[in-house]
Amino acid sequence: SEELFYGHGFSDQEFDNQPLLSWDRHSFPGPDKFSGTDALPPCPFGRNDLLRISRQPLLSSQDCEAIIQEAETMGKYFGWQFVARYGTPADRVGAIIPLEELSTSYTLINFELLPKLFANIGHDMYDCFSRIKDDNQNHRSTLRLGGARVVRYDASSGQIELGFHRDGLLLTCNIALSDDDCDYSGGGTIVQALGEEPVRLKRGHALIHPGDVLHCGAPIASGRRYVLVLFLLDTTIIPHDRYCAERGEREMSLARHMSDPDEKERHLSNAAKHFADAMECGARIDTGVVGNNNDQINENDLSVEYQKLLRKAARHLGGKVKWTR
């Protein structure tokens, strides 16, 4: 991250000189109001950390237009990326171009936007930072940009949306580059735990949410919608839950290609342990998939969500699979 994006190492004076914006705040709904996985926050966030929406722009209208124009210019030379993602086919998904292919925008984001964004996030926006860090540690200096892209939704080409998904890093920040009053209709970001109504932003305004909450890009009805998407991490917050889950996924992938029943069971057992470790570290697993009655699972003390994941894996792999810890 630090080798690819140089927007870090800012001085306290650079942070202190940044304007602090006002933000609308939204909380996780709780299990009494919402039955999904995102009723409660993912680790390390608190109940008040579902969503932040800026009341003032982080980018000027001129900066937004300059990013759009550079993206379109470079897209003509290198091409926009049209890759099927999150259940959305390639002919419907929003096109992307990585920030690192946009030299002028790259400089703007790394050295002008990031200190402003980090200063605002560091100014009492998230309770989790104060809970897990020493009082004398200023977390605005430990935030990093882990990835960035410009996304283009275009109604005329049919590339209008992005399916529900979760992002891999700590925070996701969407900044509207288009004007929702005249550039496009429809669209916006749906955060499932907030409700079915999309969040639509004014040009230059930002929406920030934990990367691990389920969200999607709602389909536009007309025009073009451009969004700058930033994926943020914190060098002092180690996502043990994600690392454990990734190990489990690798074990399940190995099991999928095993013809020997004993070897398949060994990898599945390893996957079970890694997923159990992930959940102990705060990982959440989407519910709603129930296995058939032929799956033989040693449930032990596994959670209901975890059992459903194992049943899904067993059904996908075929046959009767006995899970062990």
mmCIF file of C-alpha atoms in Angstrom:
data_model
loop_
_atom_site.group_PDB
_atom_site.id
_atom_site.type_symbol
_atom_site.label_atom_id
_atom_site.label_comp_id
_atom_site.label_asym_id
_atom_site.label_seq_id
_atom_site.Cartn_x
_atom_site.Cartn_y
_atom_site.Cartn_z
ATOM 1 C CA SER A 1 0.000 0.000 0.000
ATOM 2 C CA GLU A 2 2.713 2.495 0.985
ATOM 3 C CA GLU A 3 4.753 1.622 -2.106
ATOM 4 C CA LEU A 4 1.807 2.170 -4.443
ATOM 5 C CA PHE A 5 0.141 5.166 -2.766
ATOM 6 C CA TYR A 6 2.381 7.859 -1.298
ATOM 7 C CA GLY A 7 -0.343 9.749 0.560
ATOM 8 C CA HIS A 8 0.954 9.199 4.102
ATOM 9 C CA GLY A 9 3.566 10.584 6.471
ATOM 10 C CA PHE A 10 1.803 13.939 6.778
ATOM 11 C CA SER A 11 2.906 16.209 9.610
ATOM 12 C CA ASP A 12 0.660 17.247 12.496
ATOM 13 C CA GLN A 13 0.644 20.757 11.050
ATOM 14 C CA GLU A 14 -0.595 19.473 7.687
ATOM 15 C CA PHE A 15 -3.411 17.625 9.446
ATOM 16 C CA ASP A 16 -4.247 20.579 11.709
ATOM 17 C CA ASN A 17 -4.572 22.881 8.699
ATOM 18 C CA GLN A 18 -7.294 20.726 7.138
ATOM 19 C CA PRO A 19 -10.961 21.839 7.315
ATOM 20 C CA LEU A 20 -13.152 19.645 9.518
ATOM 21 C CA LEU A 21 -16.485 18.943 7.857
ATOM 22 C CA SER A 22 -19.877 18.144 9.332
ATOM 23 C CA TRP A 23 -21.108 14.555 8.876
ATOM 24 C CA ASP A 24 -24.468 12.849 9.094
ATOM 25 C CA ARG A 25 -24.143 9.658 11.137
ATOM 26 C CA HIS A 26 -26.122 6.432 10.906
ATOM 27 C CA SER A 27 -26.055 3.501 13.326
ATOM 28 C CA PHE A 28 -26.341 -0.260 12.937
ATOM 29 C CA PRO A 29 -30.028 -1.147 13.390
ATOM 30 C CA GLY A 30 -29.669 -3.971 15.932
ATOM 31 C CA PRO A 31 -31.254 -7.441 15.770
ATOM 32 C CA ASP A 32 -34.627 -6.150 16.947
ATOM 33 C CA LYS A 33 -34.981 -4.045 13.770
ATOM 34 C CA PHE A 34 -32.964 -6.000 11.201
ATOM 35 C CA SER A 35 -32.534 -9.747 10.770
ATOM 36 C CA GLY A 36 -29.424 -9.751 8.575
ATOM 37 C CA THR A 37 -25.766 -10.184 9.429
ATOM 38 C CA ASP A 38 -25.260 -6.411 9.537
ATOM 39 C CA ALA A 39 -27.701 -5.896 12.390
ATOM 40 C CA LEU A 40 -24.597 -5.540 14.544
ATOM 41 C CA PRO A 41 -21.247 -4.001 13.583
ATOM 42 C CA PRO A 42 -18.210 -5.940 12.377
ATOM 43 C CA CYS A 43 -15.076 -5.890 14.483
ATOM 44 C CA PRO A 44 -13.656 -3.398 15.488
ATOM 45 C CA PHE A 45 -16.551 -0.958 14.905
ATOM 46 C CA GLY A 46 -19.255 0.170 17.315
ATOM 47 C CA ARG A 47 -23.046 0.476 17.031
ATOM 48 C CA ASN A 48 -22.836 4.092 15.809
ATOM 49 C CA ASP A 49 -20.412 3.361 12.964
ATOM 50 C CA LEU A 50 -22.624 2.172 10.062
ATOM 51 C CA LEU A 51 -22.425 5.235 7.838
ATOM 52 C CA ARG A 52 -20.962 8.728 7.563
ATOM 53 C CA ILE A 53 -22.183 11.189 4.906
ATOM 54 C CA SER A 54 -20.448 14.539 4.504
ATOM 55 C CA ARG A 55 -22.547 17.683 4.580
ATOM 56 C CA GLN A 56 -19.877 19.610 2.674
ATOM 57 C CA PRO A 57 -17.801 18.474 -0.330
ATOM 58 C CA LEU A 58 -14.343 16.973 0.055
ATOM 59 C CA LEU A 59 -13.581 17.706 -3.596
ATOM 60 C CA SER A 60 -14.459 20.860 -5.501
ATOM 61 C CA SER A 61 -16.594 20.700 -8.627
ATOM 62 C CA GLN A 62 -13.513 21.613 -10.668
ATOM 63 C CA ASP A 63 -11.504 18.745 -9.162
ATOM 64 C CA CYS A 64 -14.347 16.294 -9.837
ATOM 65 C CA GLU A 65 -14.575 17.384 -13.465
ATOM 66 C CA ALA A 66 -10.793 17.133 -13.880
ATOM 67 C CA ILE A 67 -10.790 13.544 -12.570
ATOM 68 C CA ILE A 68 -13.624 12.585 -14.940
ATOM 69 C CA GLN A 69 -11.870 14.122 -17.938
ATOM 70 C CA GLU A 70 -8.564 12.401 -17.159
ATOM 71 C CA ALA A 71 -10.336 9.068 -16.640
ATOM 72 C CA GLU A 72 -12.094 9.388 -20.001
ATOM 73 C CA THR A 73 -8.879 10.413 -21.763
ATOM 74 C CA MET A 74 -6.832 7.555 -20.317
ATOM 75 C CA GLY A 75 -9.734 5.158 -20.809
ATOM 76 C CA LYS A 76 -9.533 5.786 -24.547
ATOM 77 C CA TYR A 77 -5.866 4.751 -24.555
ATOM 78 C CA PHE A 78 -5.804 1.931 -21.997
ATOM 79 C CA GLY A 79 -9.465 0.977 -21.952
ATOM 80 C CA TRP A 80 -11.984 0.823 -19.140
ATOM 81 C CA GLN A 81 -12.179 -2.498 -17.300
ATOM 82 C CA PHE A 82 -15.450 -4.399 -17.759
ATOM 83 C CA VAL A 83 -15.239 -7.428 -15.491
ATOM 84 C CA ALA A 84 -18.206 -9.367 -14.120
ATOM 85 C CA ARG A 85 -18.291 -8.829 -10.361
ATOM 86 C CA TYR A 86 -20.541 -9.796 -7.459
ATOM 87 C CA GLY A 87 -23.170 -11.461 -9.587
ATOM 88 C CA THR A 88 -23.372 -8.585 -12.054
ATOM 89 C CA PRO A 89 -22.459 -9.635 -15.623
ATOM 90 C CA ALA A 90 -19.763 -7.767 -17.532
ATOM 91 C CA ASP A 91 -22.295 -6.104 -19.831
ATOM 92 C CA ARG A 92 -24.154 -4.543 -16.874
ATOM 93 C CA VAL A 93 -21.407 -3.824 -14.340
ATOM 94 C CA GLY A 94 -19.929 -0.351 -13.893
ATOM 95 C CA ALA A 95 -16.617 0.153 -15.697
ATOM 96 C CA ILE A 96 -13.482 0.901 -13.647
ATOM 97 C CA ILE A 97 -10.077 2.470 -14.152
ATOM 98 C CA PRO A 98 -7.430 2.279 -11.379
ATOM 99 C CA LEU A 99 -6.265 5.552 -9.849
ATOM 100 C CA GLU A 100 -2.620 4.696 -10.486
ATOM 101 C CA GLU A 101 -3.280 5.005 -14.243
ATOM 102 C CA LEU A 102 -4.354 8.646 -13.781
ATOM 103 C CA SER A 103 -1.187 10.626 -13.021
ATOM 104 C CA THR A 104 -2.740 14.030 -12.328
ATOM 105 C CA SER A 105 -5.618 12.625 -10.283
ATOM 106 C CA TYR A 106 -3.171 10.334 -8.478
ATOM 107 C CA THR A 107 -1.236 13.390 -7.245
ATOM 108 C CA LEU A 108 -4.422 15.240 -6.292
ATOM 109 C CA ILE A 109 -5.802 12.322 -4.286
ATOM 110 C CA ASN A 110 -2.579 11.362 -2.524
ATOM 111 C CA PHE A 111 -1.366 14.798 -1.514
ATOM 112 C CA GLU A 112 -4.467 16.989 -1.300
ATOM 113 C CA LEU A 113 -7.495 14.780 -0.632
ATOM 114 C CA LEU A 114 -5.982 12.181 1.728
ATOM 115 C CA PRO A 115 -4.738 14.591 4.425
ATOM 116 C CA LYS A 116 -8.203 16.205 4.473
ATOM 117 C CA LEU A 117 -9.962 12.829 4.548
ATOM 118 C CA PHE A 118 -7.673 11.321 7.203
ATOM 119 C CA ALA A 119 -7.955 14.418 9.387
ATOM 120 C CA ASN A 120 -11.746 14.162 9.301
ATOM 121 C CA ILE A 121 -11.820 10.435 10.001
ATOM 122 C CA GLY A 122 -9.382 11.020 12.828
ATOM 123 C CA HIS A 123 -11.529 13.717 14.381
ATOM 124 C CA ASP A 124 -13.800 11.614 16.589
ATOM 125 C CA MET A 125 -15.616 9.952 13.683
ATOM 126 C CA TYR A 126 -15.211 6.353 14.833
ATOM 127 C CA ASP A 127 -15.276 5.138 18.428
ATOM 128 C CA CYS A 128 -13.301 2.013 17.553
ATOM 129 C CA PHE A 129 -10.050 3.926 17.162
ATOM 130 C CA SER A 130 -10.124 5.329 20.667
ATOM 131 C CA ARG A 131 -10.994 1.919 22.125
ATOM 132 C CA ILE A 132 -8.097 0.051 20.571
ATOM 133 C CA LYS A 133 -5.330 2.647 20.558
ATOM 134 C CA ASP A 134 -3.283 4.368 23.233
ATOM 135 C CA ASP A 135 -4.464 7.798 24.250
ATOM 136 C CA ASN A 136 -1.266 9.399 22.963
ATOM 137 C CA GLN A 137 -1.503 7.773 19.527
ATOM 138 C CA ASN A 138 -3.071 9.862 16.784
ATOM 139 C CA HIS A 139 -4.688 7.449 14.362
ATOM 140 C CA ARG A 140 -5.034 9.983 11.544
ATOM 141 C CA SER A 141 -1.339 9.321 10.864
ATOM 142 C CA THR A 142 -1.808 5.517 10.707
ATOM 143 C CA LEU A 143 -4.517 5.531 8.032
ATOM 144 C CA ARG A 144 -3.443 4.427 4.561
ATOM 145 C CA LEU A 145 -4.941 4.201 1.085
ATOM 146 C CA GLY A 146 -5.065 0.528 0.135
ATOM 147 C CA GLY A 147 -6.705 0.880 -3.275
ATOM 148 C CA ALA A 148 -8.540 3.427 -5.422
ATOM 149 C CA ARG A 149 -10.492 3.539 -8.671
ATOM 150 C CA VAL A 150 -12.844 5.637 -10.720
ATOM 151 C CA VAL A 151 -16.104 3.833 -11.515
ATOM 152 C CA ARG A 152 -18.317 4.829 -14.444
ATOM 153 C CA TYR A 153 -21.968 3.803 -14.770
ATOM 154 C CA ASP A 154 -23.360 4.493 -18.258
ATOM 155 C CA ALA A 155 -27.050 4.012 -19.052
ATOM 156 C CA SER A 156 -26.516 4.234 -22.835
ATOM 157 C CA SER A 157 -24.194 1.196 -22.805
ATOM 158 C CA GLY A 158 -26.254 -0.753 -20.276
ATOM 159 C CA GLN A 159 -23.458 -0.738 -17.664
ATOM 160 C CA ILE A 160 -25.586 0.571 -14.873
ATOM 161 C CA GLU A 161 -25.001 -1.208 -11.558
ATOM 162 C CA LEU A 162 -22.900 -3.321 -9.179
ATOM 163 C CA GLY A 163 -24.314 -6.192 -7.122
ATOM 164 C CA PHE A 164 -24.325 -6.559 -3.359
ATOM 165 C CA HIS A 165 -20.888 -7.258 -1.914
ATOM 166 C CA ARG A 166 -18.484 -6.649 0.936
ATOM 167 C CA ASP A 167 -15.086 -4.975 0.566
ATOM 168 C CA GLY A 168 -11.886 -6.368 2.016
ATOM 169 C CA LEU A 169 -10.356 -3.378 3.831
ATOM 170 C CA LEU A 170 -11.292 -1.449 6.959
ATOM 171 C CA LEU A 171 -13.202 1.466 5.412
ATOM 172 C CA THR A 172 -14.710 2.247 2.015
ATOM 173 C CA CYS A 173 -15.120 5.853 0.920
ATOM 174 C CA ASN A 174 -17.260 6.810 -2.103
ATOM 175 C CA ILE A 175 -16.942 10.358 -3.441
ATOM 176 C CA ALA A 176 -19.463 11.506 -6.045
ATOM 177 C CA LEU A 177 -17.783 12.965 -9.119
ATOM 178 C CA SER A 178 -21.049 13.567 -10.998
ATOM 179 C CA ASP A 179 -23.882 15.957 -10.277
ATOM 180 C CA ASP A 180 -26.953 13.940 -9.288
ATOM 181 C CA ASP A 181 -29.241 16.801 -10.304
ATOM 182 C CA CYS A 182 -28.349 16.868 -14.000
ATOM 183 C CA ASP A 183 -25.770 14.185 -14.964
ATOM 184 C CA TYR A 184 -27.816 11.063 -14.267
ATOM 185 C CA SER A 185 -30.984 9.695 -12.678
ATOM 186 C CA GLY A 186 -31.384 6.715 -10.374
ATOM 187 C CA GLY A 187 -28.216 5.218 -8.967
ATOM 188 C CA GLY A 188 -26.722 5.751 -5.543
ATOM 189 C CA THR A 189 -25.375 3.330 -2.960
ATOM 190 C CA ILE A 190 -27.648 0.916 -1.105
ATOM 191 C CA VAL A 191 -26.357 -0.138 2.307
ATOM 192 C CA GLN A 192 -28.541 -3.101 3.216
ATOM 193 C CA ALA A 193 -28.637 -2.447 6.967
ATOM 194 C CA LEU A 194 -29.808 1.124 6.319
ATOM 195 C CA GLY A 195 -32.772 0.133 4.141
ATOM 196 C CA GLU A 196 -33.759 -0.142 0.486
ATOM 197 C CA GLU A 197 -33.463 3.557 -0.326
ATOM 198 C CA PRO A 198 -30.173 4.413 -2.113
ATOM 199 C CA VAL A 199 -27.888 7.053 -0.660
ATOM 200 C CA ARG A 200 -27.391 9.691 -3.352
ATOM 201 C CA LEU A 201 -24.581 12.190 -2.947
ATOM 202 C CA LYS A 202 -24.066 15.718 -4.183
ATOM 203 C CA ARG A 203 -21.001 16.277 -6.314
ATOM 204 C CA GLY A 204 -17.798 16.135 -4.266
ATOM 205 C CA HIS A 205 -19.545 14.756 -1.174
ATOM 206 C CA ALA A 206 -18.448 11.525 0.520
ATOM 207 C CA LEU A 207 -20.040 8.388 1.924
ATOM 208 C CA ILE A 208 -17.884 6.318 4.304
ATOM 209 C CA HIS A 209 -18.771 2.913 5.741
ATOM 210 C CA PRO A 210 -16.983 -0.151 7.152
ATOM 211 C CA GLY A 211 -15.791 -2.214 4.220
ATOM 212 C CA ASP A 212 -17.401 -5.343 5.633
ATOM 213 C CA VAL A 213 -21.021 -4.135 5.471
ATOM 214 C CA LEU A 214 -23.158 -5.404 2.588
ATOM 215 C CA HIS A 215 -23.744 -2.745 -0.065
ATOM 216 C CA CYS A 216 -24.312 -2.300 -3.798
ATOM 217 C CA GLY A 217 -24.347 0.254 -6.588
ATOM 218 C CA ALA A 218 -28.023 0.846 -7.459
ATOM 219 C CA PRO A 219 -28.833 0.898 -11.197
ATOM 220 C CA ILE A 220 -28.938 4.262 -12.910
ATOM 221 C CA ALA A 221 -31.874 5.015 -15.218
ATOM 222 C CA SER A 222 -30.242 7.591 -17.488
ATOM 223 C CA GLY A 223 -27.012 9.513 -18.027
ATOM 224 C CA ARG A 224 -23.569 8.774 -16.631
ATOM 225 C CA ARG A 225 -22.545 8.482 -13.019
ATOM 226 C CA TYR A 226 -18.872 8.698 -11.974
ATOM 227 C CA VAL A 227 -17.657 7.722 -8.501
ATOM 228 C CA LEU A 228 -14.225 7.840 -6.902
ATOM 229 C CA VAL A 229 -13.903 4.794 -4.620
ATOM 230 C CA LEU A 230 -11.183 4.658 -1.966
ATOM 231 C CA PHE A 231 -10.354 1.602 0.150
ATOM 232 C CA LEU A 232 -8.709 2.516 3.452
ATOM 233 C CA LEU A 233 -6.789 0.588 6.083
ATOM 234 C CA ASP A 234 -5.132 1.371 9.403
ATOM 235 C CA THR A 235 -1.626 0.133 10.108
ATOM 236 C CA THR A 236 -2.437 -0.511 13.779
ATOM 237 C CA ILE A 237 -5.559 -2.612 13.160
ATOM 238 C CA ILE A 238 -4.701 -6.167 12.086
ATOM 239 C CA PRO A 239 -7.679 -7.945 10.464
ATOM 240 C CA HIS A 240 -7.095 -11.369 12.014
ATOM 241 C CA ASP A 241 -10.657 -12.369 11.159
ATOM 242 C CA ARG A 242 -10.047 -11.807 7.445
ATOM 243 C CA TYR A 243 -6.709 -13.625 7.452
ATOM 244 C CA CYS A 244 -8.229 -16.651 9.192
ATOM 245 C CA ALA A 245 -11.187 -16.655 6.792
ATOM 246 C CA GLU A 246 -8.837 -16.482 3.788
ATOM 247 C CA ARG A 247 -6.955 -19.524 5.094
ATOM 248 C CA GLY A 248 -10.267 -21.343 5.393
ATOM 249 C CA GLU A 249 -11.192 -20.416 1.836
ATOM 250 C CA ARG A 250 -7.857 -21.732 0.573
ATOM 251 C CA GLU A 251 -8.440 -25.038 2.371
ATOM 252 C CA MET A 252 -11.925 -25.336 0.863
ATOM 253 C CA SER A 253 -10.483 -24.621 -2.582
ATOM 254 C CA LEU A 254 -7.951 -27.411 -2.112
ATOM 255 C CA ALA A 255 -10.684 -29.774 -0.931
ATOM 256 C CA ARG A 256 -12.707 -29.054 -4.051
ATOM 257 C CA HIS A 257 -9.987 -30.611 -6.204
ATOM 258 C CA MET A 258 -9.300 -33.644 -4.018
ATOM 259 C CA SER A 259 -10.489 -37.051 -5.267
ATOM 260 C CA ASP A 260 -9.239 -38.943 -2.207
ATOM 261 C CA PRO A 261 -11.969 -38.851 0.494
ATOM 262 C CA ASP A 262 -9.450 -38.756 3.350
ATOM 263 C CA GLU A 263 -7.530 -35.853 1.828
ATOM 264 C CA LYS A 264 -10.766 -33.999 1.118
ATOM 265 C CA GLU A 265 -11.893 -34.437 4.720
ATOM 266 C CA ARG A 266 -8.499 -33.283 6.013
ATOM 267 C CA HIS A 267 -8.701 -30.007 4.087
ATOM 268 C CA LEU A 268 -12.322 -29.487 5.087
ATOM 269 C CA SER A 269 -11.408 -30.054 8.723
ATOM 270 C CA ASN A 270 -8.633 -27.481 8.384
ATOM 271 C CA ALA A 271 -11.114 -25.081 6.812
ATOM 272 C CA ALA A 272 -13.512 -25.619 9.713
ATOM 273 C CA LYS A 273 -10.816 -24.689 12.216
ATOM 274 C CA HIS A 274 -9.785 -21.561 10.299
ATOM 275 C CA PHE A 275 -13.387 -20.368 9.955
ATOM 276 C CA ALA A 276 -13.989 -21.017 13.655
ATOM 277 C CA ASP A 277 -10.889 -18.940 14.449
ATOM 278 C CA ALA A 278 -12.163 -16.202 12.145
ATOM 279 C CA MET A 279 -15.488 -16.039 13.954
ATOM 280 C CA GLU A 280 -13.756 -15.944 17.328
ATOM 281 C CA CYS A 281 -11.871 -12.890 16.016
ATOM 282 C CA GLY A 282 -15.128 -11.157 15.096
ATOM 283 C CA ALA A 283 -15.837 -12.315 11.524
ATOM 284 C CA ARG A 284 -19.455 -12.535 10.405
ATOM 285 C CA ILE A 285 -20.812 -15.021 7.860
ATOM 286 C CA ASP A 286 -23.924 -14.287 5.819
ATOM 287 C CA THR A 287 -26.886 -16.467 6.734
ATOM 288 C CA GLY A 288 -29.711 -17.740 4.576
ATOM 289 C CA VAL A 289 -28.151 -20.858 3.038
ATOM 290 C CA VAL A 290 -29.287 -24.111 4.653
ATOM 291 C CA GLY A 291 -27.781 -27.501 3.751
ATOM 292 C CA ASN A 292 -29.738 -30.636 3.010
ATOM 293 C CA ASN A 293 -30.396 -33.357 5.584
ATOM 294 C CA ASN A 294 -27.794 -35.696 4.104
ATOM 295 C CA ASP A 295 -24.878 -33.563 5.296
ATOM 296 C CA GLN A 296 -23.277 -35.169 8.356
ATOM 297 C CA ILE A 297 -21.774 -32.389 10.451
ATOM 298 C CA ASN A 298 -20.294 -32.588 13.910
ATOM 299 C CA GLU A 299 -21.688 -29.296 15.151
ATOM 300 C CA ASN A 300 -19.829 -29.116 18.497
ATOM 301 C CA ASP A 301 -19.944 -25.515 19.678
ATOM 302 C CA LEU A 302 -20.073 -23.893 16.230
ATOM 303 C CA SER A 303 -22.467 -21.005 15.696
ATOM 304 C CA VAL A 304 -25.580 -21.360 13.546
ATOM 305 C CA GLU A 305 -24.070 -19.106 10.869
ATOM 306 C CA TYR A 306 -20.923 -21.208 10.786
ATOM 307 C CA GLN A 307 -22.895 -24.459 10.526
ATOM 308 C CA LYS A 308 -24.765 -23.053 7.519
ATOM 309 C CA LEU A 309 -21.500 -22.159 5.820
ATOM 310 C CA LEU A 310 -20.206 -25.685 6.346
ATOM 311 C CA ARG A 311 -23.421 -27.170 4.943
ATOM 312 C CA LYS A 312 -23.108 -24.914 1.908
ATOM 313 C CA ALA A 313 -19.529 -26.086 1.350
ATOM 314 C CA ALA A 314 -20.491 -29.733 1.845
ATOM 315 C CA ARG A 315 -23.342 -29.472 -0.659
ATOM 316 C CA HIS A 316 -21.091 -27.716 -3.167
ATOM 317 C CA LEU A 317 -18.420 -30.403 -2.862
ATOM 318 C CA GLY A 318 -20.942 -33.224 -3.049
ATOM 319 C CA GLY A 319 -21.431 -36.340 -0.943
ATOM 320 C CA LYS A 320 -21.628 -36.748 2.807
ATOM 321 C CA VAL A 321 -18.900 -34.843 4.632
ATOM 322 C CA LYS A 322 -18.145 -35.239 8.322
ATOM 323 C CA TRP A 323 -16.719 -32.076 9.851
ATOM 324 C CA THR A 324 -14.303 -32.202 12.779
ATOM 325 C CA ARG A 325 -12.615 -29.565 14.887
#
